[in-house]
Short mmCIF file of C-alpha atoms in Angstrom, two decimals:
data_model
loop_
_atom_site.label_atom_id
_atom_site.label_comp_id
_atom_site.label_asym_id
_atom_site.label_seq_id
_atom_site.Cartn_x
_atom_site.Cartn_y
_atom_site.Cartn_z
CA ALA A 1 -9.28 -12.85 3.71
CA GLN A 2 -7.70 -10.64 1.12
CA LYS A 3 -9.47 -9.72 -2.07
CA ILE A 4 -8.41 -7.90 -5.22
CA THR A 5 -10.99 -6.55 -7.65
CA GLN A 6 -10.29 -5.44 -11.19
CA THR A 7 -13.58 -4.28 -12.66
CA GLN A 8 -12.38 -3.69 -16.22
CA PRO A 9 -12.15 -6.96 -18.19
CA GLY A 10 -10.87 -5.02 -21.19
CA MET A 11 -9.61 -1.55 -22.00
CA PHE A 12 -8.71 0.19 -25.23
CA VAL A 13 -6.36 3.15 -25.62
CA GLN A 14 -4.87 5.02 -28.51
CA GLU A 15 -1.12 4.91 -28.94
CA LYS A 16 0.66 7.76 -27.10
CA GLU A 17 -2.28 8.40 -24.79
CA ALA A 18 -2.40 7.64 -21.06
CA VAL A 19 -4.58 4.92 -19.60
CA THR A 20 -5.65 4.03 -16.05
CA LEU A 21 -6.29 0.45 -15.02
CA ASP A 22 -8.41 0.11 -11.90
CA CYS A 23 -7.69 -2.02 -8.86
CA THR A 24 -9.44 -2.07 -5.51
CA TYR A 25 -8.46 -4.27 -2.61
CA ASP A 26 -9.79 -5.44 0.69
CA THR A 27 -7.71 -6.49 3.65
CA SER A 28 -7.85 -6.23 7.41
CA ASP A 29 -4.07 -6.23 7.67
CA PRO A 30 -2.62 -2.73 8.25
CA SER A 31 0.61 -3.77 6.55
CA TYR A 32 0.45 -4.93 2.95
CA GLY A 33 2.01 -4.54 -0.45
CA LEU A 34 0.41 -3.99 -3.83
CA PHE A 35 1.85 -5.08 -7.16
CA TRP A 36 1.13 -4.78 -10.82
CA TYR A 37 2.25 -7.43 -13.29
CA LYS A 38 2.05 -7.48 -17.07
CA GLN A 39 1.35 -10.71 -18.93
CA PRO A 40 1.90 -10.49 -22.71
CA SER A 41 0.42 -13.08 -25.04
CA SER A 42 3.63 -15.10 -24.67
CA GLY A 43 2.55 -15.86 -21.10
CA GLU A 44 5.34 -14.67 -18.84
CA MET A 45 4.61 -12.51 -15.80
CA ILE A 46 6.56 -9.26 -15.81
CA PHE A 47 6.85 -7.17 -12.64
CA LEU A 48 5.91 -3.53 -13.22
CA ILE A 49 5.56 -1.66 -9.96
CA TYR A 50 5.19 -2.05 -6.19
CA GLN A 51 3.51 0.08 -3.51
CA GLY A 52 3.85 -0.56 0.21
CA SER A 53 0.96 0.36 2.46
CA TYR A 54 3.14 2.69 4.51
CA ASP A 55 4.85 4.35 1.57
CA GLN A 56 4.22 8.08 1.72
CA GLN A 57 4.54 8.68 -2.01
CA ASN A 58 2.97 6.99 -4.98
CA ALA A 59 5.31 4.55 -6.69
CA THR A 60 6.66 5.34 -10.16
CA GLU A 61 8.68 3.21 -12.58
CA GLY A 62 9.34 4.89 -15.91
CA ARG A 63 6.02 5.20 -17.74
CA TYR A 64 4.19 3.36 -14.96
CA SER A 65 2.82 5.04 -11.88
CA LEU A 66 0.56 3.78 -9.16
CA ASN A 67 -2.27 6.02 -7.97
CA PHE A 68 -2.52 4.79 -4.38
CA GLN A 69 -5.56 5.99 -2.45
CA LYS A 70 -5.40 4.20 0.87
CA ALA A 71 -8.69 5.46 2.29
CA ARG A 72 -10.51 4.26 -0.83
CA LYS A 73 -8.47 1.04 -0.92
CA SER A 74 -7.54 1.58 -4.51
CA ALA A 75 -4.24 1.12 -6.33
CA ASN A 76 -4.79 2.10 -9.94
CA LEU A 77 -2.03 1.68 -12.53
CA VAL A 78 -1.42 4.62 -14.83
CA ILE A 79 0.48 3.99 -18.06
CA SER A 80 1.58 7.18 -19.75
CA ALA A 81 2.32 7.51 -23.47
CA SER A 82 0.97 4.07 -24.37
CA GLN A 83 2.93 1.98 -26.86
CA LEU A 84 1.78 -0.89 -29.05
CA GLY A 85 3.94 -3.20 -26.95
CA ASP A 86 1.86 -2.34 -23.90
CA SER A 87 -0.96 -4.51 -25.25
CA ALA A 88 -1.20 -7.31 -22.68
CA MET A 89 -3.10 -8.60 -19.66
CA TYR A 90 -2.42 -6.60 -16.50
CA PHE A 91 -2.81 -8.07 -13.04
CA CYS A 92 -3.07 -6.32 -9.72
CA ALA A 93 -1.89 -8.37 -6.74
CA MET A 94 -1.53 -8.04 -2.99
CA ARG A 95 1.07 -9.49 -0.67
CA ASP A 96 -0.02 -11.17 2.52
CA PHE A 97 2.31 -9.94 5.27
CA ASN A 98 0.68 -12.24 7.78
CA SER A 99 2.46 -15.16 6.17
CA GLY A 100 5.80 -13.85 7.26
CA GLY A 101 8.20 -11.08 6.48
CA SER A 102 9.54 -12.53 3.28
CA ASN A 103 6.76 -14.82 2.18
CA TYR A 104 5.37 -13.77 -1.18
CA LYS A 105 1.96 -15.35 -1.09
CA LEU A 106 0.25 -13.04 -3.55
CA THR A 107 -3.49 -12.70 -4.12
CA PHE A 108 -4.25 -11.74 -7.72
CA GLY A 109 -7.14 -9.99 -9.39
CA LYS A 110 -8.77 -11.35 -12.54
CA GLY A 111 -6.83 -9.00 -14.76
CA THR A 112 -7.54 -6.35 -17.37
CA LEU A 113 -6.77 -6.93 -21.04
CA LEU A 114 -5.33 -3.73 -22.47
CA THR A 115 -5.30 -3.17 -26.20
CA VAL A 116 -3.31 -0.26 -27.60
CA ASN A 117 -4.57 0.90 -30.97
CA PRO A 118 -2.26 2.53 -33.53
CA GLU B 1 18.63 -9.26 -16.02
CA PRO B 2 18.68 -12.72 -14.40
CA GLU B 3 15.73 -14.96 -15.16
CA VAL B 4 13.75 -17.77 -13.63
CA THR B 5 13.80 -20.60 -16.17
CA GLN B 6 11.01 -23.14 -16.53
CA THR B 7 10.96 -26.31 -18.58
CA PRO B 8 9.15 -27.54 -20.54
CA SER B 9 7.14 -24.62 -21.89
CA HIS B 10 4.34 -27.01 -22.82
CA GLN B 11 3.51 -30.43 -21.38
CA VAL B 12 0.76 -32.74 -22.53
CA THR B 13 -0.12 -35.75 -20.43
CA GLN B 14 -2.82 -38.33 -19.99
CA MET B 15 -5.10 -38.23 -16.98
CA GLY B 16 -3.67 -40.31 -14.14
CA GLN B 17 -0.07 -39.88 -15.24
CA GLU B 18 2.64 -38.25 -13.13
CA VAL B 19 4.23 -35.03 -14.32
CA ILE B 20 7.22 -33.10 -13.09
CA LEU B 21 7.52 -29.43 -13.86
CA ARG B 22 11.00 -28.01 -13.57
CA CYS B 23 12.27 -24.60 -12.60
CA VAL B 24 15.69 -23.07 -12.16
CA PRO B 25 15.31 -20.07 -9.85
CA ILE B 26 17.73 -17.17 -9.88
CA SER B 27 20.95 -18.34 -8.27
CA ASN B 28 21.08 -16.14 -5.14
CA HIS B 29 17.39 -16.41 -4.37
CA LEU B 30 16.26 -18.13 -1.19
CA TYR B 31 12.47 -18.29 -1.45
CA PHE B 32 10.67 -20.31 -4.09
CA TYR B 33 7.06 -20.49 -5.13
CA TRP B 34 4.65 -22.21 -7.46
CA TYR B 35 1.55 -20.47 -8.77
CA ARG B 36 -0.95 -21.64 -11.33
CA GLN B 37 -3.38 -19.97 -13.71
CA ILE B 38 -6.30 -21.90 -15.13
CA LEU B 39 -7.27 -20.51 -18.53
CA GLY B 40 -9.25 -17.31 -18.13
CA GLN B 41 -9.00 -17.31 -14.35
CA LYS B 42 -6.91 -15.70 -11.65
CA VAL B 43 -3.33 -16.57 -10.87
CA GLU B 44 -3.44 -18.68 -7.69
CA PHE B 45 -0.79 -19.35 -5.06
CA LEU B 46 0.07 -23.03 -4.62
CA VAL B 47 3.09 -23.32 -2.35
CA SER B 48 6.09 -21.52 -0.93
CA PHE B 49 9.41 -23.17 -0.13
CA TYR B 50 12.29 -21.96 1.98
CA ASN B 51 15.26 -23.63 3.62
CA ASN B 52 14.39 -26.97 2.02
CA GLU B 53 10.90 -27.16 3.36
CA ILE B 54 7.40 -25.96 2.55
CA SER B 55 6.63 -22.76 4.43
CA GLU B 56 3.03 -22.42 3.28
CA LYS B 57 0.63 -24.18 0.94
CA SER B 58 -2.83 -23.45 -0.35
CA GLU B 59 -5.92 -25.66 -0.26
CA ILE B 60 -5.22 -26.54 -3.89
CA PHE B 61 -1.90 -28.11 -2.93
CA ASP B 62 -3.22 -31.48 -1.79
CA ASP B 63 -1.47 -34.82 -1.42
CA GLN B 64 -1.20 -35.17 -5.19
CA PHE B 65 1.29 -32.31 -5.27
CA SER B 66 4.84 -32.22 -3.98
CA VAL B 67 7.82 -29.93 -4.36
CA GLU B 68 11.51 -30.59 -4.17
CA ARG B 69 14.82 -28.84 -4.53
CA PRO B 70 16.88 -31.90 -5.36
CA ASP B 71 20.26 -30.43 -6.19
CA GLY B 72 20.49 -26.83 -4.98
CA SER B 73 19.62 -25.35 -8.35
CA ASN B 74 16.42 -26.99 -9.62
CA PHE B 75 13.03 -26.57 -7.99
CA THR B 76 10.40 -29.06 -9.10
CA LEU B 77 6.66 -29.47 -8.82
CA LYS B 78 5.35 -33.02 -9.09
CA ILE B 79 1.75 -33.95 -9.67
CA ARG B 80 1.38 -37.64 -8.87
CA SER B 81 -1.81 -38.53 -10.69
CA THR B 82 -3.01 -35.74 -12.94
CA LYS B 83 -6.63 -34.81 -13.30
CA LEU B 84 -8.34 -32.89 -16.08
CA GLU B 85 -8.73 -29.92 -13.76
CA ASP B 86 -4.96 -29.71 -13.29
CA SER B 87 -4.73 -28.27 -16.80
CA ALA B 88 -3.31 -24.79 -16.29
CA MET B 89 -0.28 -22.57 -16.70
CA TYR B 90 2.13 -23.23 -13.84
CA PHE B 91 4.47 -20.44 -12.82
CA CYS B 92 7.59 -20.77 -10.74
CA ALA B 93 8.78 -17.68 -8.88
CA SER B 94 11.69 -16.77 -6.65
CA HIS B 95 12.76 -14.02 -4.31
CA THR B 96 15.91 -13.00 -2.48
CA GLY B 97 14.24 -12.40 0.87
CA ARG B 98 14.99 -8.69 0.58
CA GLY B 99 13.25 -6.02 -1.47
CA GLU B 100 9.88 -6.28 -3.11
CA LYS B 101 10.43 -7.87 -6.48
CA LEU B 102 9.13 -11.40 -7.01
CA PHE B 103 10.57 -12.86 -10.20
CA PHE B 104 8.33 -15.15 -12.23
CA GLY B 105 9.35 -17.66 -14.84
CA SER B 106 7.66 -17.78 -18.23
CA GLY B 107 5.45 -20.68 -17.17
CA THR B 108 4.71 -24.27 -18.18
CA GLN B 109 1.40 -24.86 -19.92
CA LEU B 110 0.14 -28.23 -18.69
CA SER B 111 -2.62 -29.94 -20.65
CA VAL B 112 -4.19 -33.06 -19.17
CA LEU B 113 -6.15 -35.14 -21.67
#
């Protein structure tokens, strides 16, 4: 069974600084995908970034980058130049490829609440 | 950017009542999902739907739950007889079948009293 662990229930960062949100995963499947989603207080789930298990390079999307360390089974999210609007819950999730090529059965972690201080 | 739309944003119901949560996925998407998030807990997969049938469901998705795509645009989740423990945020999501991005709606907060 797949498992996602986010060990930081809450994180604080000063505006304009970088912050790393931790995520470790466990799977026996050699082929998998890792996601980060942002959930502001309004409740919607916003896709941030994706990393495939066979991707050679770490994924980047604007101020978001994913520090993928396959041997350590970690997929940490790095947010550079934090903004006040980055304050939200952040979820790490894994896609189960065993369910089929296009089936998005995601396993989520418990989330990390990020607060950006002015 | 296109959006997955969910209605209502909040739903309050009495225990034992039936509820229908509605979703309009993005128009060219082929795969549809329901997830739920009990307050303070993880987001959990409920069911996936493709080609007018359920492709996978979780243990949570028992006989009290059903899904339907009645008219080619809406995608609904019905809970036949709600229980207190069904109180949660329910998210609809959709996907094209290509690429990695799974689009979530903004959720329906269901409160069962």
